[in-house]
């Protein structure tokens, strides 16, 4: 979902009344980022508080490539990483993930081996349908075992876009919250729905209700569901004891536009890129009785901060034996303080850009290759900024491209290299980058090796359902990441 998809951020059809109300009752973050312009690495960053290049969710197979966790990926979240639910357990929390995990699907990467007590959802995205011979359909899990597969037991109609998955995920959330409230148990719920990821889907009641087509239908259903979750917390009398944060894993995928793509507002490009459209996210914090209603924050935030902030709320300290990139946002949320911190924009193994204050310096630019672009793969449709949206990897490490995001949020007008403003800003930014690179110890890359034998052929529980499939011979290869 993109920055421009919510009415409160200026989406003209105003079809997100519940999220808009959540913002009016809580705090809106205008400068909130993800840690990667792609799904898996940003989710790894959210749950570890660490940049993907530190927690292993990147590739070294080629320079500055986005990589994720398709079915044939061999890697996943390493045991050496400490995930938020593992740490919250120490404070007596019960933890549930609903929806997309995306941090590896082999048994050792199962979410319940990494701190979650319950899981309803899937290890991968809802791609398919597959023939269960060349590629297996993706499993849906309840806790340790699969309970079916997408397209077979959990229908997604690719012609109409109809699927009941968001409604199922909503009911799972409401039931979990009720159960924890009844037992007076503190809880962490990670509600990771994926309806706005192509192929986009919505349930029958929402199909055809949006001015924005199927994508808008999906947004409306997500908005409606979040409204129901917040009302449920209020009805149970625990809203003043529950911190809720809404955001996205990456910007809207403009490659799916116009029919299945969202809006990144006035920001440049979208998912897969380190321009603002790929990494600046909608973000709302809600906690009645604690967060002053109608607040708007210019605090530079990142999904990794949710790790540190959640630990702080639970009275826990972040691990001291590793570099944590997330900061505690509570002073910004509760007292309106602004905390000075940079934002780093990584694509795979490369730091592409950095933001310090209102300035953003691009050390590398790349949209995608000419080869991909000529096949119709376009992450910046209708947005060609000469010398900025490049189709070859352009290095600017000696003279970074510099933008003032206050005056130019669309990254269209690089500052003149000869200007005093450029010199002053780059002096400050260069110090931040030097310090960052001096402390950077990359983790072992998890997204380098692919093997068809590790796909979802026979997940746990397949025997009971008669849904085990024949696994091919192991044939590990270097994964190919085109962009």
mmCIF file of N, CA and C in Angstrom, residues 130-212:
data_model
loop_
_atom_site.group_PDB
_atom_site.id
_atom_site.type_symbol
_atom_site.label_atom_id
_atom_site.label_comp_id
_atom_site.label_asym_id
_atom_site.label_seq_id
_atom_site.Cartn_x
_atom_site.Cartn_y
_atom_site.Cartn_z
ATOM 1 N N UNK A 130 -0.925 -22.798 -9.252
ATOM 2 C CA UNK A 130 0.109 -23.627 -9.853
ATOM 3 C C UNK A 130 -0.443 -25.032 -10.097
ATOM 4 N N UNK A 131 0.302 -25.820 -10.862
ATOM 5 C CA UNK A 131 -0.233 -27.136 -11.270
ATOM 6 C C UNK A 131 0.109 -28.264 -10.294
ATOM 7 N N UNK A 132 0.863 -27.947 -9.225
ATOM 8 C CA UNK A 132 1.275 -28.935 -8.225
ATOM 9 C C UNK A 132 2.192 -30.017 -8.798
ATOM 10 N N UNK A 133 2.741 -29.737 -9.974
ATOM 11 C CA UNK A 133 3.758 -30.625 -10.548
ATOM 12 C C UNK A 133 5.054 -29.848 -10.784
ATOM 13 N N UNK A 134 4.964 -28.821 -11.600
ATOM 14 C CA UNK A 134 6.145 -27.966 -11.793
ATOM 15 C C UNK A 134 6.321 -27.045 -10.587
ATOM 16 N N UNK A 135 5.196 -26.526 -10.071
ATOM 17 C CA UNK A 135 5.207 -25.648 -8.897
ATOM 18 C C UNK A 135 4.015 -26.011 -8.017
ATOM 19 N N UNK A 136 4.223 -26.135 -6.699
ATOM 20 C CA UNK A 136 3.087 -26.438 -5.817
ATOM 21 C C UNK A 136 2.337 -25.173 -5.422
ATOM 22 N N UNK A 137 1.034 -25.302 -5.195
ATOM 23 C CA UNK A 137 0.277 -24.185 -4.634
ATOM 24 C C UNK A 137 0.742 -23.903 -3.207
ATOM 25 N N UNK A 138 0.622 -22.642 -2.815
ATOM 26 C CA UNK A 138 1.162 -22.187 -1.530
ATOM 27 C C UNK A 138 0.264 -22.668 -0.380
ATOM 28 N N UNK A 139 0.855 -23.209 0.696
ATOM 29 C CA UNK A 139 0.038 -23.676 1.829
ATOM 30 C C UNK A 139 -0.431 -22.534 2.721
ATOM 31 N N UNK A 140 -1.546 -22.762 3.399
ATOM 32 C CA UNK A 140 -2.026 -21.888 4.467
ATOM 33 C C UNK A 140 -1.923 -22.683 5.761
ATOM 34 N N UNK A 141 -1.327 -22.078 6.779
ATOM 35 C CA UNK A 141 -1.065 -22.760 8.046
ATOM 36 C C UNK A 141 -2.028 -22.307 9.133
ATOM 37 N N UNK A 142 -2.355 -23.236 10.027
ATOM 38 C CA UNK A 142 -2.828 -22.888 11.367
ATOM 39 C C UNK A 142 -1.805 -23.460 12.338
ATOM 40 N N UNK A 143 -1.102 -22.573 12.997
ATOM 41 C CA UNK A 143 -0.023 -22.956 13.917
ATOM 42 C C UNK A 143 1.030 -23.812 13.200
ATOM 43 N N UNK A 144 1.250 -25.043 13.677
ATOM 44 C CA UNK A 144 2.379 -25.825 13.153
ATOM 45 C C UNK A 144 2.115 -26.477 11.804
ATOM 46 N N UNK A 145 0.831 -26.611 11.427
ATOM 47 C CA UNK A 145 0.532 -27.443 10.257
ATOM 48 C C UNK A 145 -0.308 -26.716 9.223
ATOM 49 N N UNK A 146 -0.121 -27.116 7.965
ATOM 50 C CA UNK A 146 -0.943 -26.565 6.902
ATOM 51 C C UNK A 146 -2.378 -27.076 7.028
ATOM 52 N N UNK A 147 -3.332 -26.217 6.606
ATOM 53 C CA UNK A 147 -4.744 -26.635 6.638
ATOM 54 C C UNK A 147 -5.356 -26.584 5.240
ATOM 55 N N UNK A 148 -4.526 -26.312 4.249
ATOM 56 C CA UNK A 148 -5.000 -26.254 2.867
ATOM 57 C C UNK A 148 -4.022 -25.478 2.019
ATOM 58 N N UNK A 149 -4.406 -25.237 0.786
ATOM 59 C CA UNK A 149 -3.561 -24.468 -0.127
ATOM 60 C C UNK A 149 -4.391 -23.376 -0.803
ATOM 61 N N UNK A 150 -3.700 -22.278 -1.142
ATOM 62 C CA UNK A 150 -4.345 -21.233 -1.943
ATOM 63 C C UNK A 150 -4.860 -21.832 -3.250
ATOM 64 N N UNK A 151 -5.962 -21.281 -3.712
ATOM 65 C CA UNK A 151 -6.617 -21.640 -4.978
ATOM 66 C C UNK A 151 -7.334 -22.985 -4.918
ATOM 67 N N UNK A 152 -6.915 -23.893 -4.019
ATOM 68 C CA UNK A 152 -7.612 -25.169 -3.875
ATOM 69 C C UNK A 152 -8.629 -25.068 -2.742
ATOM 70 N N UNK A 153 -8.146 -24.784 -1.534
ATOM 71 C CA UNK A 153 -9.007 -24.725 -0.349
ATOM 72 C C UNK A 153 -9.326 -23.279 0.032
ATOM 73 N N UNK A 154 -8.459 -22.360 -0.366
ATOM 74 C CA UNK A 154 -8.672 -20.938 -0.111
ATOM 75 C C UNK A 154 -8.730 -20.258 -1.470
ATOM 76 N N UNK A 155 -9.941 -20.021 -1.923
ATOM 77 C CA UNK A 155 -10.161 -19.606 -3.310
ATOM 78 C C UNK A 155 -9.774 -18.145 -3.532
ATOM 79 N N UNK A 156 -9.153 -17.897 -4.669
ATOM 80 C CA UNK A 156 -8.928 -16.540 -5.172
ATOM 81 C C UNK A 156 -9.325 -16.582 -6.644
ATOM 82 N N UNK A 157 -10.381 -15.866 -6.993
ATOM 83 C CA UNK A 157 -10.868 -15.863 -8.375
ATOM 84 C C UNK A 157 -10.105 -14.791 -9.151
ATOM 85 N N UNK A 158 -9.196 -15.228 -10.019
ATOM 86 C CA UNK A 158 -8.351 -14.262 -10.730
ATOM 87 C C UNK A 158 -9.139 -13.452 -11.758
ATOM 88 N N UNK A 159 -10.304 -13.961 -12.184
ATOM 89 C CA UNK A 159 -11.112 -13.196 -13.151
ATOM 90 C C UNK A 159 -11.837 -12.041 -12.470
ATOM 91 N N UNK A 160 -12.458 -12.335 -11.336
ATOM 92 C CA UNK A 160 -13.260 -11.305 -10.655
ATOM 93 C C UNK A 160 -12.488 -10.618 -9.527
ATOM 94 N N UNK A 161 -11.419 -11.256 -9.041
ATOM 95 C CA UNK A 161 -10.692 -10.720 -7.887
ATOM 96 C C UNK A 161 -11.337 -11.065 -6.558
ATOM 97 N N UNK A 162 -12.304 -11.995 -6.568
ATOM 98 C CA UNK A 162 -13.001 -12.310 -5.312
ATOM 99 C C UNK A 162 -12.213 -13.313 -4.474
ATOM 100 N N UNK A 163 -12.062 -13.002 -3.195
ATOM 101 C CA UNK A 163 -11.472 -13.923 -2.212
ATOM 102 C C UNK A 163 -11.906 -13.474 -0.832
ATOM 103 N N UNK A 164 -12.105 -14.426 0.070
ATOM 104 C CA UNK A 164 -12.572 -14.114 1.425
ATOM 105 C C UNK A 164 -11.434 -14.009 2.436
ATOM 106 N N UNK A 165 -10.193 -13.948 1.949
ATOM 107 C CA UNK A 165 -9.051 -14.037 2.865
ATOM 108 C C UNK A 165 -9.030 -12.916 3.897
ATOM 109 N N UNK A 166 -9.313 -11.672 3.485
ATOM 110 C CA UNK A 166 -9.257 -10.572 4.458
ATOM 111 C C UNK A 166 -10.304 -10.770 5.548
ATOM 112 N N UNK A 167 -11.492 -11.281 5.171
ATOM 113 C CA UNK A 167 -12.531 -11.547 6.179
ATOM 114 C C UNK A 167 -12.097 -12.646 7.150
ATOM 115 N N UNK A 168 -11.419 -13.669 6.607
ATOM 116 C CA UNK A 168 -10.917 -14.749 7.473
ATOM 117 C C UNK A 168 -9.865 -14.192 8.432
ATOM 118 N N UNK A 169 -8.947 -13.361 7.890
ATOM 119 C CA UNK A 169 -7.894 -12.760 8.722
ATOM 120 C C UNK A 169 -8.499 -11.840 9.781
ATOM 121 N N UNK A 170 -9.559 -11.108 9.424
ATOM 122 C CA UNK A 170 -10.220 -10.225 10.384
ATOM 123 C C UNK A 170 -10.802 -11.041 11.541
ATOM 124 N N UNK A 171 -11.526 -12.116 11.226
ATOM 125 C CA UNK A 171 -12.139 -12.932 12.278
ATOM 126 C C UNK A 171 -11.087 -13.543 13.197
ATOM 127 N N UNK A 172 -9.968 -13.973 12.598
ATOM 128 C CA UNK A 172 -8.852 -14.508 13.402
ATOM 129 C C UNK A 172 -8.363 -13.460 14.406
ATOM 130 N N UNK A 173 -8.269 -12.209 13.949
ATOM 131 C CA UNK A 173 -7.788 -11.129 14.817
ATOM 132 C C UNK A 173 -8.772 -10.870 15.953
ATOM 133 N N UNK A 174 -10.057 -10.772 15.612
ATOM 134 C CA UNK A 174 -11.068 -10.490 16.639
ATOM 135 C C UNK A 174 -11.123 -11.604 17.682
ATOM 136 N N UNK A 175 -11.051 -12.858 17.216
ATOM 137 C CA UNK A 175 -11.098 -14.001 18.137
ATOM 138 C C UNK A 175 -9.886 -14.018 19.063
ATOM 139 N N UNK A 176 -8.710 -13.744 18.502
ATOM 140 C CA UNK A 176 -7.477 -13.741 19.301
ATOM 141 C C UNK A 176 -7.535 -12.660 20.378
ATOM 142 N N UNK A 177 -7.966 -11.458 19.978
ATOM 143 C CA UNK A 177 -8.048 -10.345 20.940
ATOM 144 C C UNK A 177 -9.030 -10.696 22.057
ATOM 145 N N UNK A 178 -10.190 -11.247 21.683
ATOM 146 C CA UNK A 178 -11.202 -11.622 22.709
ATOM 147 C C UNK A 178 -10.636 -12.627 23.693
ATOM 148 N N UNK A 179 -9.920 -13.623 23.152
ATOM 149 C CA UNK A 179 -9.366 -14.689 24.001
ATOM 150 C C UNK A 179 -8.349 -14.127 24.989
ATOM 151 N N UNK A 180 -7.483 -13.226 24.507
ATOM 152 C CA UNK A 180 -6.454 -12.665 25.396
ATOM 153 C C UNK A 180 -7.077 -11.758 26.449
ATOM 154 N N UNK A 181 -8.105 -10.993 26.046
ATOM 155 C CA UNK A 181 -8.774 -10.099 26.999
ATOM 156 C C UNK A 181 -9.469 -10.921 28.093
ATOM 157 N N UNK A 182 -10.106 -12.014 27.679
ATOM 158 C CA UNK A 182 -10.823 -12.860 28.647
ATOM 159 C C UNK A 182 -9.874 -13.469 29.669
ATOM 160 N N UNK A 183 -8.655 -13.792 29.240
ATOM 161 C CA UNK A 183 -7.691 -14.399 30.161
ATOM 162 C C UNK A 183 -6.742 -13.362 30.775
ATOM 163 N N UNK A 184 -7.024 -12.067 30.512
ATOM 164 C CA UNK A 184 -6.188 -10.979 31.064
ATOM 165 C C UNK A 184 -4.724 -11.144 30.675
ATOM 166 N N UNK A 185 -4.516 -11.561 29.433
ATOM 167 C CA UNK A 185 -3.162 -11.880 28.979
ATOM 168 C C UNK A 185 -2.634 -10.761 28.074
ATOM 169 N N UNK A 186 -1.462 -10.184 28.388
ATOM 170 C CA UNK A 186 -0.899 -9.200 27.443
ATOM 171 C C UNK A 186 -0.557 -9.875 26.114
ATOM 172 N N UNK A 187 -0.775 -9.165 25.022
ATOM 173 C CA UNK A 187 -0.598 -9.814 23.719
ATOM 174 C C UNK A 187 0.052 -8.897 22.698
ATOM 175 N N UNK A 188 0.695 -9.541 21.729
ATOM 176 C CA UNK A 188 1.233 -8.874 20.541
ATOM 177 C C UNK A 188 0.604 -9.543 19.325
ATOM 178 N N UNK A 189 -0.112 -8.753 18.527
ATOM 179 C CA UNK A 189 -0.730 -9.259 17.307
ATOM 180 C C UNK A 189 -0.086 -8.578 16.108
ATOM 181 N N UNK A 190 0.461 -9.387 15.214
ATOM 182 C CA UNK A 190 1.054 -8.894 13.966
ATOM 183 C C UNK A 190 0.086 -9.269 12.855
ATOM 184 N N UNK A 191 -0.707 -8.289 12.417
ATOM 185 C CA UNK A 191 -1.784 -8.521 11.438
ATOM 186 C C UNK A 191 -1.241 -8.148 10.059
ATOM 187 N N UNK A 192 -0.752 -9.162 9.345
ATOM 188 C CA UNK A 192 0.016 -8.932 8.115
ATOM 189 C C UNK A 192 -0.792 -9.335 6.882
ATOM 190 N N UNK A 193 -1.872 -8.585 6.630
ATOM 191 C CA UNK A 193 -2.743 -8.900 5.494
ATOM 192 C C UNK A 193 -2.056 -8.495 4.180
ATOM 193 N N UNK A 194 -2.517 -9.088 3.060
ATOM 194 C CA UNK A 194 -1.792 -8.852 1.800
ATOM 195 C C UNK A 194 -2.704 -8.610 0.594
ATOM 196 N N UNK A 195 -3.942 -8.140 0.842
ATOM 197 C CA UNK A 195 -4.920 -8.018 -0.243
ATOM 198 C C UNK A 195 -4.504 -7.029 -1.325
ATOM 199 N N UNK A 196 -3.661 -6.037 -0.980
ATOM 200 C CA UNK A 196 -3.270 -5.034 -1.974
ATOM 201 C C UNK A 196 -2.018 -5.440 -2.751
ATOM 202 N N UNK A 197 -1.527 -6.646 -2.518
ATOM 203 C CA UNK A 197 -0.419 -7.187 -3.324
ATOM 204 C C UNK A 197 -1.026 -7.926 -4.512
ATOM 205 N N UNK A 198 -0.581 -7.586 -5.727
ATOM 206 C CA UNK A 198 -1.110 -8.284 -6.917
ATOM 207 C C UNK A 198 -0.770 -9.771 -6.843
ATOM 208 N N UNK A 199 -1.701 -10.674 -7.219
ATOM 209 C CA UNK A 199 -3.053 -10.404 -7.692
ATOM 210 C C UNK A 199 -3.965 -9.888 -6.567
ATOM 211 N N UNK A 200 -4.488 -8.677 -6.780
ATOM 212 C CA UNK A 200 -5.301 -8.000 -5.767
ATOM 213 C C UNK A 200 -6.637 -8.723 -5.601
ATOM 214 N N UNK A 201 -7.135 -8.759 -4.353
ATOM 215 C CA UNK A 201 -8.422 -9.430 -4.122
ATOM 216 C C UNK A 201 -9.254 -8.694 -3.080
ATOM 217 N N UNK A 202 -10.553 -8.948 -3.100
ATOM 218 C CA UNK A 202 -11.472 -8.424 -2.099
ATOM 219 C C UNK A 202 -12.650 -9.389 -2.002
ATOM 220 N N UNK A 203 -13.387 -9.345 -0.883
ATOM 221 C CA UNK A 203 -14.550 -10.225 -0.745
ATOM 222 C C UNK A 203 -15.741 -9.626 -1.494
ATOM 223 N N UNK A 204 -16.757 -10.453 -1.695
ATOM 224 C CA UNK A 204 -17.872 -10.098 -2.580
ATOM 225 C C UNK A 204 -18.523 -8.767 -2.189
ATOM 226 N N UNK A 205 -18.658 -8.528 -0.883
ATOM 227 C CA UNK A 205 -19.337 -7.313 -0.416
ATOM 228 C C UNK A 205 -18.621 -6.041 -0.847
ATOM 229 N N UNK A 206 -17.305 -6.147 -1.076
ATOM 230 C CA UNK A 206 -16.524 -4.947 -1.421
ATOM 231 C C UNK A 206 -16.241 -4.824 -2.917
ATOM 232 N N UNK A 207 -16.416 -5.907 -3.661
ATOM 233 C CA UNK A 207 -16.114 -5.867 -5.101
ATOM 234 C C UNK A 207 -16.992 -4.832 -5.803
ATOM 235 N N UNK A 208 -16.346 -3.980 -6.597
ATOM 236 C CA UNK A 208 -17.086 -2.998 -7.382
ATOM 237 C C UNK A 208 -17.586 -1.805 -6.591
ATOM 238 N N UNK A 209 -17.104 -1.621 -5.350
ATOM 239 C CA UNK A 209 -17.612 -0.517 -4.520
ATOM 240 C C UNK A 209 -16.717 0.710 -4.550
ATOM 241 N N UNK A 210 -15.520 0.598 -5.128
ATOM 242 C CA UNK A 210 -14.562 1.703 -5.098
ATOM 243 C C UNK A 210 -14.516 2.440 -6.435
ATOM 244 N N UNK A 211 -14.238 3.736 -6.349
ATOM 245 C CA UNK A 211 -13.988 4.507 -7.569
ATOM 246 C C UNK A 211 -12.639 4.143 -8.187
ATOM 247 N N UNK A 212 -11.840 3.392 -7.443
ATOM 248 C CA UNK A 212 -10.459 3.119 -7.866
ATOM 249 C C UNK A 212 -10.299 1.705 -8.422
#
